[in-house]
Amino acid sequence: MEIHLLKSEMAVALLMGWLLLVDLFMPRIPKRYLARTAVVFLLGITGWLVWTGAGVGERWMEGVLVGGGGMFVLDGLALWGKEFAFWAALFAMVAGMRFAGKDDDHLVERVFLQLAACLGMMLLASASHFALVFVALELVTVVFYVLVASRRHDGLSVEAGVKYLIYGAMSSGVMLYGMALVYGATGSLGFAETARVAAQPTPPMLLKMGLLLMLAGLGFKLAAAPFHWWAPDVYEGAPTPVTAFLATLSKGAGFVLLVRMLTVAFGGMKEFWLPVIGVMAGLSLLFGSLGGISQTSLKRLMGYSSVAHTGFMLLGVAAVSCAGLGGVLYYLTGYLLANALVFGVMCETSGENPYQEIREYAGLGARSRWLAGALLIGLLSLSGIPPLAGFVAKLLMFKAAWQGGMTVLLGIALLAAVVSLYYYLNVIRHMYAGEPVLTDGLRVPYGVKLLQGALAAGVVAVGFFPGPWWDGSLMIVRALAGR
Amino acid sequence: MIAANDCLLMSGALFALGVAGVILRRNILVQLMSLEMILNAANLALAGFSRAHGNLDGQVMVFFIITVAAAEVAVGLAIVVILFRLKKTAHVHELAGLKL
């Protein structure tokens, strides 16, 4: 049995069970303490994972660790995905706890659901069999239906939940039908068998159809145009900490799956999927950047911004080089840190109010220099100002696109970068120069200051010293492609 | 004797009906039913291909799908019930709080 490969997943599952049982049988313990304990435990598991590499250390580099008859792999990409899931869940949990009122009865359930989504992405990062892909992806998505609609008394939240549910379930169904067609073409649901059939000189028509349907379904999860229309609505309606989680975790999960699927299972069909990914990248860049211009709500703006970032990352996927795919992982790191920073500030400023008009941020510089500074660094990194992480990430994407000879896409990407720079700077202009709507000072607790300071330092460090992150990403991708 | 092609045709028709139902119908409950139809189209295709290939992978997958679909519908109906309590409607076109 290879059950030891699942140590980190089992730890999270145990934590979830423990949380529910304690909440049920010891109702006297305040929910906030329970939630904090869960965060501390998750931090411990994260530390263990980072320190020991999920108990397998550096062994993944010598050979792939496979479990469940090829269903579950533990390689560099899997470990990277698990770490990403942990950090995304931690930031979202902390933001959610700050956002929750003192007498929130559902705090523990919410933390439980966030842990479940985290577990889903951890499994997804290791999945190399379509059955596990489906179950893990549904674990993430179904949890998000509940989380998005979790402000039950708020019409907008429920409405966003319904929209996410209908379109999300449809995209899952489309993806599933694609899997069925792939099974029809190959006779197996494993990635290895699929790769063998895909490497034939003329892959069967069924396989192509299946891949196309799967890319459509996955495009929805990534908020890639033309399947992006749900993103601004759901981002706006969902409670802010959930939006933060949605923007980071579901994006990371989608890209880890996309990278593994396209390189491992469909590596032999590059000529077929390259144009598809290229078109998705171009459309996402255009819709994401142009759609954001006229937005008045910061949350909707972040929705369009996430579409544009998907476009940049798809550019790296379309480059089909180790530089491009490694760049995607680097991009995701910077994206996670900057988003955690921006959404963290949004949770601090708005409290219970889910509506985030940009003009309400006018005068934030005077209300709290700390929050304004954190938002500034987050937005500048997202817009790609040197020397922050977002700049290096975008540069890597441009370079990969250039080396891949995709001049048209590169042109669109440069245009998108300039246009999105406009709307990010617009928020910053409001923040420092706008006529204030609210003037009351904001008090920020030390813990939050510490977290935001660490995040900002992370954004700067990843941008200033890209070496270690870049080398790590490259090593992971090389190991994946070398198989 | 049912061939894999017949299964594919039948499931393709079900899939198309399901997608059309989700996109064209405006009642959320009908949309949920159409979603089930998409999932069942995949089930049918998997079972048919499983037979054609002579292995059981596809049929095992069907069990996973049935389980996950049940969870999805449970969550979906719960959200629709909340929506109905708040807005007294189950129609998509009355969901205009978030501009599309």
PDB file of C-alpha atoms in Angstrom, chain A residues 127-350:
ATOM      1  CA  ALA A 127      -4.518  13.374  -9.670  1.00  0.00           C
ATOM      2  CA  SER A 128      -3.405  11.559 -12.786  1.00  0.00           C
ATOM      3  CA  HIS A 129      -6.582   9.618 -13.424  1.00  0.00           C
ATOM      4  CA  PHE A 130      -9.807  11.176 -14.648  1.00  0.00           C
ATOM      5  CA  ALA A 131     -11.911   9.626 -11.883  1.00  0.00           C
ATOM      6  CA  LEU A 132      -9.791  11.318  -9.217  1.00  0.00           C
ATOM      7  CA  VAL A 133      -9.735  14.529 -11.264  1.00  0.00           C
ATOM      8  CA  PHE A 134     -13.519  14.580 -11.359  1.00  0.00           C
ATOM      9  CA  VAL A 135     -14.073  13.812  -7.685  1.00  0.00           C
ATOM     10  CA  ALA A 136     -11.409  16.272  -6.491  1.00  0.00           C
ATOM     11  CA  LEU A 137     -12.621  19.030  -8.789  1.00  0.00           C
ATOM     12  CA  GLU A 138     -16.188  18.537  -7.596  1.00  0.00           C
ATOM     13  CA  LEU A 139     -14.997  18.665  -3.996  1.00  0.00           C
ATOM     14  CA  VAL A 140     -13.610  22.119  -4.709  1.00  0.00           C
ATOM     15  CA  THR A 141     -16.577  23.321  -6.768  1.00  0.00           C
ATOM     16  CA  VAL A 142     -19.447  22.059  -4.621  1.00  0.00           C
ATOM     17  CA  VAL A 143     -17.828  23.596  -1.562  1.00  0.00           C
ATOM     18  CA  PHE A 144     -17.629  26.887  -3.397  1.00  0.00           C
ATOM     19  CA  TYR A 145     -21.361  26.804  -4.245  1.00  0.00           C
ATOM     20  CA  VAL A 146     -22.051  26.722  -0.524  1.00  0.00           C
ATOM     21  CA  LEU A 147     -19.424  29.303   0.388  1.00  0.00           C
ATOM     22  CA  VAL A 148     -20.549  31.794  -2.253  1.00  0.00           C
ATOM     23  CA  ALA A 149     -24.144  31.591  -1.009  1.00  0.00           C
ATOM     24  CA  SER A 150     -23.108  31.545   2.663  1.00  0.00           C
ATOM     25  CA  ARG A 151     -24.500  35.001   3.504  1.00  0.00           C
ATOM     26  CA  ARG A 152     -27.966  33.525   3.510  1.00  0.00           C
ATOM     27  CA  HIS A 153     -29.786  36.708   4.446  1.00  0.00           C
ATOM     28  CA  ASP A 154     -28.135  38.680   1.666  1.00  0.00           C
ATOM     29  CA  GLY A 155     -29.926  38.508  -1.676  1.00  0.00           C
ATOM     30  CA  LEU A 156     -26.794  39.255  -3.684  1.00  0.00           C
ATOM     31  CA  SER A 157     -24.809  36.458  -2.098  1.00  0.00           C
ATOM     32  CA  VAL A 158     -27.543  33.899  -2.756  1.00  0.00           C
ATOM     33  CA  GLU A 159     -28.012  35.175  -6.274  1.00  0.00           C
ATOM     34  CA  ALA A 160     -24.292  34.824  -6.928  1.00  0.00           C
ATOM     35  CA  GLY A 161     -24.502  31.333  -5.447  1.00  0.00           C
ATOM     36  CA  VAL A 162     -27.278  30.343  -7.838  1.00  0.00           C
ATOM     37  CA  LYS A 163     -25.383  31.701 -10.829  1.00  0.00           C
ATOM     38  CA  TYR A 164     -22.202  29.938  -9.821  1.00  0.00           C
ATOM     39  CA  LEU A 165     -24.164  26.747  -9.201  1.00  0.00           C
ATOM     40  CA  ILE A 166     -25.909  26.643 -12.587  1.00  0.00           C
ATOM     41  CA  TYR A 167     -22.897  27.549 -14.696  1.00  0.00           C
ATOM     42  CA  GLY A 168     -20.435  25.647 -12.530  1.00  0.00           C
ATOM     43  CA  ALA A 169     -22.485  22.463 -12.626  1.00  0.00           C
ATOM     44  CA  MET A 170     -22.917  22.803 -16.361  1.00  0.00           C
ATOM     45  CA  SER A 171     -19.190  23.177 -16.889  1.00  0.00           C
ATOM     46  CA  SER A 172     -18.565  20.136 -14.691  1.00  0.00           C
ATOM     47  CA  GLY A 173     -21.040  18.218 -16.796  1.00  0.00           C
ATOM     48  CA  VAL A 174     -19.389  19.311 -20.028  1.00  0.00           C
ATOM     49  CA  MET A 175     -15.997  18.341 -18.680  1.00  0.00           C
ATOM     50  CA  LEU A 176     -17.352  14.992 -17.563  1.00  0.00           C
ATOM     51  CA  TYR A 177     -18.791  14.268 -20.982  1.00  0.00           C
ATOM     52  CA  GLY A 178     -15.371  15.087 -22.381  1.00  0.00           C
ATOM     53  CA  MET A 179     -13.868  12.511 -20.010  1.00  0.00           C
ATOM     54  CA  ALA A 180     -16.413   9.949 -21.214  1.00  0.00           C
ATOM     55  CA  LEU A 181     -15.384  10.584 -24.819  1.00  0.00           C
ATOM     56  CA  VAL A 182     -11.708  10.272 -23.906  1.00  0.00           C
ATOM     57  CA  TYR A 183     -12.528   6.979 -22.243  1.00  0.00           C
ATOM     58  CA  GLY A 184     -14.302   5.921 -25.403  1.00  0.00           C
ATOM     59  CA  ALA A 185     -11.213   6.686 -27.448  1.00  0.00           C
ATOM     60  CA  THR A 186      -8.643   5.118 -25.132  1.00  0.00           C
ATOM     61  CA  GLY A 187     -10.454   2.485 -23.088  1.00  0.00           C
ATOM     62  CA  SER A 188      -8.890   3.811 -19.909  1.00  0.00           C
ATOM     63  CA  LEU A 189      -9.316   6.766 -17.611  1.00  0.00           C
ATOM     64  CA  GLY A 190      -5.667   6.969 -16.615  1.00  0.00           C
ATOM     65  CA  PHE A 191      -3.381   9.733 -17.876  1.00  0.00           C
ATOM     66  CA  ALA A 192      -0.694   7.242 -18.907  1.00  0.00           C
ATOM     67  CA  GLU A 193      -2.971   5.308 -21.261  1.00  0.00           C
ATOM     68  CA  THR A 194      -4.411   8.539 -22.649  1.00  0.00           C
ATOM     69  CA  ALA A 195      -0.881   9.756 -23.370  1.00  0.00           C
ATOM     70  CA  ARG A 196      -0.142   6.590 -25.323  1.00  0.00           C
ATOM     71  CA  VAL A 197      -3.174   7.061 -27.581  1.00  0.00           C
ATOM     72  CA  ALA A 198      -2.640  10.820 -27.887  1.00  0.00           C
ATOM     73  CA  ALA A 199       0.918  10.243 -29.106  1.00  0.00           C
ATOM     74  CA  GLN A 200      -0.307   8.374 -32.199  1.00  0.00           C
ATOM     75  CA  PRO A 201       0.292  10.204 -35.480  1.00  0.00           C
ATOM     76  CA  THR A 202      -3.454  10.668 -36.005  1.00  0.00           C
ATOM     77  CA  PRO A 203      -5.275  10.702 -32.694  1.00  0.00           C
ATOM     78  CA  PRO A 204      -8.898   9.521 -32.919  1.00  0.00           C
ATOM     79  CA  MET A 205     -11.649  12.084 -33.429  1.00  0.00           C
ATOM     80  CA  LEU A 206     -13.322  11.104 -30.159  1.00  0.00           C
ATOM     81  CA  LEU A 207     -10.177  12.013 -28.245  1.00  0.00           C
ATOM     82  CA  LYS A 208     -10.063  15.452 -29.851  1.00  0.00           C
ATOM     83  CA  MET A 209     -13.723  16.093 -29.074  1.00  0.00           C
ATOM     84  CA  GLY A 210     -13.187  14.927 -25.512  1.00  0.00           C
ATOM     85  CA  LEU A 211     -10.195  17.207 -25.010  1.00  0.00           C
ATOM     86  CA  LEU A 212     -12.111  20.153 -26.456  1.00  0.00           C
ATOM     87  CA  LEU A 213     -15.035  19.606 -24.069  1.00  0.00           C
ATOM     88  CA  MET A 214     -12.664  19.232 -21.137  1.00  0.00           C
ATOM     89  CA  LEU A 215     -10.882  22.454 -22.025  1.00  0.00           C
ATOM     90  CA  ALA A 216     -14.250  24.225 -22.182  1.00  0.00           C
ATOM     91  CA  GLY A 217     -15.178  22.941 -18.734  1.00  0.00           C
ATOM     92  CA  LEU A 218     -11.784  23.795 -17.316  1.00  0.00           C
ATOM     93  CA  GLY A 219     -11.923  27.220 -18.953  1.00  0.00           C
ATOM     94  CA  PHE A 220     -14.933  27.954 -16.829  1.00  0.00           C
ATOM     95  CA  LYS A 221     -13.138  27.045 -13.604  1.00  0.00           C
ATOM     96  CA  LEU A 222     -10.230  29.255 -14.636  1.00  0.00           C
ATOM     97  CA  ALA A 223     -12.549  32.113 -15.660  1.00  0.00           C
ATOM     98  CA  ALA A 224     -10.988  32.069 -19.125  1.00  0.00           C
ATOM     99  CA  ALA A 225     -12.875  33.824 -21.907  1.00  0.00           C
ATOM    100  CA  PRO A 226     -15.226  32.926 -23.539  1.00  0.00           C
ATOM    101  CA  PHE A 227     -16.311  31.123 -20.358  1.00  0.00           C
ATOM    102  CA  HIS A 228     -15.625  34.027 -18.031  1.00  0.00           C
ATOM    103  CA  TRP A 229     -18.982  35.772 -17.832  1.00  0.00           C
ATOM    104  CA  TRP A 230     -19.821  34.425 -14.392  1.00  0.00           C
ATOM    105  CA  ALA A 231     -16.663  35.808 -12.770  1.00  0.00           C
ATOM    106  CA  PRO A 232     -17.535  39.489 -12.218  1.00  0.00           C
ATOM    107  CA  ASP A 233     -21.021  38.640 -10.938  1.00  0.00           C
ATOM    108  CA  VAL A 234     -19.947  35.908  -8.579  1.00  0.00           C
ATOM    109  CA  TYR A 235     -16.913  37.857  -7.378  1.00  0.00           C
ATOM    110  CA  GLU A 236     -19.136  40.787  -6.501  1.00  0.00           C
ATOM    111  CA  GLY A 237     -21.943  38.864  -4.847  1.00  0.00           C
ATOM    112  CA  ALA A 238     -19.850  36.443  -2.782  1.00  0.00           C
ATOM    113  CA  PRO A 239     -18.700  37.445   0.711  1.00  0.00           C
ATOM    114  CA  THR A 240     -15.295  39.131   0.353  1.00  0.00           C
ATOM    115  CA  PRO A 241     -13.178  36.406   2.039  1.00  0.00           C
ATOM    116  CA  VAL A 242     -14.871  33.840  -0.204  1.00  0.00           C
ATOM    117  CA  THR A 243     -14.083  35.964  -3.242  1.00  0.00           C
ATOM    118  CA  ALA A 244     -10.454  35.980  -2.139  1.00  0.00           C
ATOM    119  CA  PHE A 245     -10.509  32.208  -1.819  1.00  0.00           C
ATOM    120  CA  LEU A 246     -12.248  31.804  -5.169  1.00  0.00           C
ATOM    121  CA  ALA A 247      -9.745  34.054  -6.911  1.00  0.00           C
ATOM    122  CA  THR A 248      -6.731  32.188  -5.559  1.00  0.00           C
ATOM    123  CA  LEU A 249      -7.634  28.570  -4.871  1.00  0.00           C
ATOM    124  CA  SER A 250      -9.878  27.793  -7.815  1.00  0.00           C
ATOM    125  CA  LYS A 251      -7.444  29.499 -10.168  1.00  0.00           C
ATOM    126  CA  GLY A 252      -4.488  27.583  -8.744  1.00  0.00           C
ATOM    127  CA  ALA A 253      -6.390  24.293  -8.864  1.00  0.00           C
ATOM    128  CA  GLY A 254      -7.423  24.865 -12.457  1.00  0.00           C
ATOM    129  CA  PHE A 255      -3.913  25.702 -13.618  1.00  0.00           C
ATOM    130  CA  VAL A 256      -2.224  22.835 -11.817  1.00  0.00           C
ATOM    131  CA  LEU A 257      -4.708  20.470 -13.456  1.00  0.00           C
ATOM    132  CA  LEU A 258      -4.347  22.142 -16.845  1.00  0.00           C
ATOM    133  CA  VAL A 259      -0.554  21.935 -16.763  1.00  0.00           C
ATOM    134  CA  ARG A 260      -0.539  18.298 -15.729  1.00  0.00           C
ATOM    135  CA  MET A 261      -3.266  17.294 -18.154  1.00  0.00           C
ATOM    136  CA  LEU A 262      -1.768  19.021 -21.170  1.00  0.00           C
ATOM    137  CA  THR A 263       1.826  17.957 -20.569  1.00  0.00           C
ATOM    138  CA  VAL A 264       1.324  14.436 -19.225  1.00  0.00           C
ATOM    139  CA  ALA A 265      -1.879  13.159 -20.826  1.00  0.00           C
ATOM    140  CA  PHE A 266      -2.170  15.201 -24.009  1.00  0.00           C
ATOM    141  CA  GLY A 267       1.475  16.053 -24.617  1.00  0.00           C
ATOM    142  CA  GLY A 268       1.302  14.278 -27.975  1.00  0.00           C
ATOM    143  CA  MET A 269      -1.531  16.441 -29.299  1.00  0.00           C
ATOM    144  CA  LYS A 270       0.178  19.820 -29.094  1.00  0.00           C
ATOM    145  CA  GLU A 271      -0.797  20.905 -32.615  1.00  0.00           C
ATOM    146  CA  PHE A 272      -4.418  20.315 -31.697  1.00  0.00           C
ATOM    147  CA  TRP A 273      -4.720  22.107 -28.369  1.00  0.00           C
ATOM    148  CA  LEU A 274      -2.232  24.914 -28.989  1.00  0.00           C
ATOM    149  CA  PRO A 275      -4.605  27.067 -31.087  1.00  0.00           C
ATOM    150  CA  VAL A 276      -7.442  26.458 -28.612  1.00  0.00           C
ATOM    151  CA  ILE A 277      -5.367  27.642 -25.659  1.00  0.00           C
ATOM    152  CA  GLY A 278      -4.036  30.520 -27.756  1.00  0.00           C
ATOM    153  CA  VAL A 279      -7.535  31.752 -28.607  1.00  0.00           C
ATOM    154  CA  MET A 280      -8.627  31.406 -24.978  1.00  0.00           C
ATOM    155  CA  ALA A 281      -5.571  33.387 -23.870  1.00  0.00           C
ATOM    156  CA  GLY A 282      -6.162  36.183 -26.369  1.00  0.00           C
ATOM    157  CA  LEU A 283      -9.866  36.496 -25.583  1.00  0.00           C
ATOM    158  CA  SER A 284      -9.242  36.433 -21.822  1.00  0.00           C
ATOM    159  CA  LEU A 285      -6.662  39.192 -22.130  1.00  0.00           C
ATOM    160  CA  LEU A 286      -9.028  41.348 -24.182  1.00  0.00           C
ATOM    161  CA  PHE A 287     -12.203  40.764 -22.159  1.00  0.00           C
ATOM    162  CA  GLY A 288     -10.394  40.977 -18.850  1.00  0.00           C
ATOM    163  CA  SER A 289      -8.644  44.234 -19.556  1.00  0.00           C
ATOM    164  CA  LEU A 290     -11.307  46.054 -21.578  1.00  0.00           C
ATOM    165  CA  GLY A 291     -14.180  44.896 -19.368  1.00  0.00           C
ATOM    166  CA  GLY A 292     -12.542  46.289 -16.260  1.00  0.00           C
ATOM    167  CA  ILE A 293     -12.319  49.873 -17.492  1.00  0.00           C
ATOM    168  CA  SER A 294     -15.880  50.961 -16.769  1.00  0.00           C
ATOM    169  CA  GLN A 295     -16.298  49.168 -13.424  1.00  0.00           C
ATOM    170  CA  THR A 296     -17.261  51.118 -10.335  1.00  0.00           C
ATOM    171  CA  SER A 297     -17.071  48.235  -7.872  1.00  0.00           C
ATOM    172  CA  LEU A 298     -13.648  47.085  -6.730  1.00  0.00           C
ATOM    173  CA  LYS A 299     -14.865  43.501  -6.406  1.00  0.00           C
ATOM    174  CA  ARG A 300     -16.167  43.415  -9.978  1.00  0.00           C
ATOM    175  CA  LEU A 301     -12.902  44.970 -11.047  1.00  0.00           C
ATOM    176  CA  MET A 302     -11.026  42.149  -9.355  1.00  0.00           C
ATOM    177  CA  GLY A 303     -13.283  39.746 -11.260  1.00  0.00           C
ATOM    178  CA  TYR A 304     -12.179  41.215 -14.580  1.00  0.00           C
ATOM    179  CA  SER A 305      -8.613  41.411 -13.336  1.00  0.00           C
ATOM    180  CA  SER A 306      -8.675  37.692 -12.593  1.00  0.00           C
ATOM    181  CA  VAL A 307      -9.884  37.040 -16.156  1.00  0.00           C
ATOM    182  CA  ALA A 308      -6.974  39.082 -17.512  1.00  0.00           C
ATOM    183  CA  HIS A 309      -4.485  37.237 -15.274  1.00  0.00           C
ATOM    184  CA  THR A 310      -5.860  33.936 -16.542  1.00  0.00           C
ATOM    185  CA  GLY A 311      -5.077  35.238 -20.008  1.00  0.00           C
ATOM    186  CA  PHE A 312      -1.469  35.998 -19.062  1.00  0.00           C
ATOM    187  CA  MET A 313      -1.009  32.576 -17.544  1.00  0.00           C
ATOM    188  CA  LEU A 314      -2.590  30.830 -20.548  1.00  0.00           C
ATOM    189  CA  LEU A 315       0.022  32.641 -22.610  1.00  0.00           C
ATOM    190  CA  GLY A 316       2.649  30.703 -20.710  1.00  0.00           C
ATOM    191  CA  VAL A 317       0.762  27.440 -21.242  1.00  0.00           C
ATOM    192  CA  ALA A 318       0.451  28.184 -24.962  1.00  0.00           C
ATOM    193  CA  ALA A 319       4.209  28.705 -25.212  1.00  0.00           C
ATOM    194  CA  VAL A 320       4.606  24.952 -24.505  1.00  0.00           C
ATOM    195  CA  SER A 321       8.122  25.388 -23.197  1.00  0.00           C
ATOM    196  CA  CYS A 322       9.587  24.723 -19.799  1.00  0.00           C
ATOM    197  CA  ALA A 323      10.084  28.486 -19.505  1.00  0.00           C
ATOM    198  CA  GLY A 324       6.399  29.118 -20.177  1.00  0.00           C
ATOM    199  CA  LEU A 325       5.055  26.469 -17.803  1.00  0.00           C
ATOM    200  CA  GLY A 326       7.563  27.354 -15.091  1.00  0.00           C
ATOM    201  CA  GLY A 327       6.497  30.948 -15.592  1.00  0.00           C
ATOM    202  CA  VAL A 328       2.892  29.927 -14.893  1.00  0.00           C
ATOM    203  CA  LEU A 329       3.892  28.545 -11.495  1.00  0.00           C
ATOM    204  CA  TYR A 330       5.928  31.674 -10.739  1.00  0.00           C
ATOM    205  CA  TYR A 331       3.012  33.842 -11.866  1.00  0.00           C
ATOM    206  CA  LEU A 332       0.641  31.965  -9.550  1.00  0.00           C
ATOM    207  CA  THR A 333       2.953  32.577  -6.591  1.00  0.00           C
ATOM    208  CA  GLY A 334       2.974  36.316  -7.175  1.00  0.00           C
ATOM    209  CA  TYR A 335      -0.735  36.317  -7.954  1.00  0.00           C
ATOM    210  CA  LEU A 336      -1.564  34.530  -4.694  1.00  0.00           C
ATOM    211  CA  LEU A 337       0.448  36.967  -2.571  1.00  0.00           C
ATOM    212  CA  ALA A 338      -0.885  40.098  -4.282  1.00  0.00           C
ATOM    213  CA  ASN A 339      -4.494  38.893  -4.169  1.00  0.00           C
ATOM    214  CA  ALA A 340      -4.216  37.977  -0.502  1.00  0.00           C
ATOM    215  CA  LEU A 341      -2.979  41.509   0.116  1.00  0.00           C
ATOM    216  CA  VAL A 342      -5.708  43.268  -1.888  1.00  0.00           C
ATOM    217  CA  PHE A 343      -8.581  41.172  -0.561  1.00  0.00           C
ATOM    218  CA  GLY A 344      -7.169  41.379   2.958  1.00  0.00           C
ATOM    219  CA  VAL A 345      -7.423  45.174   2.798  1.00  0.00           C
ATOM    220  CA  MET A 346     -10.916  44.933   1.317  1.00  0.00           C
ATOM    221  CA  CYS A 347     -12.045  42.790   4.257  1.00  0.00           C
ATOM    222  CA  GLU A 348     -10.538  45.282   6.708  1.00  0.00           C
ATOM    223  CA  THR A 349     -12.127  48.369   5.189  1.00  0.00           C
ATOM    224  CA  SER A 350     -15.614  47.108   4.490  1.00  0.00           C
TER     225      SER A 350
END
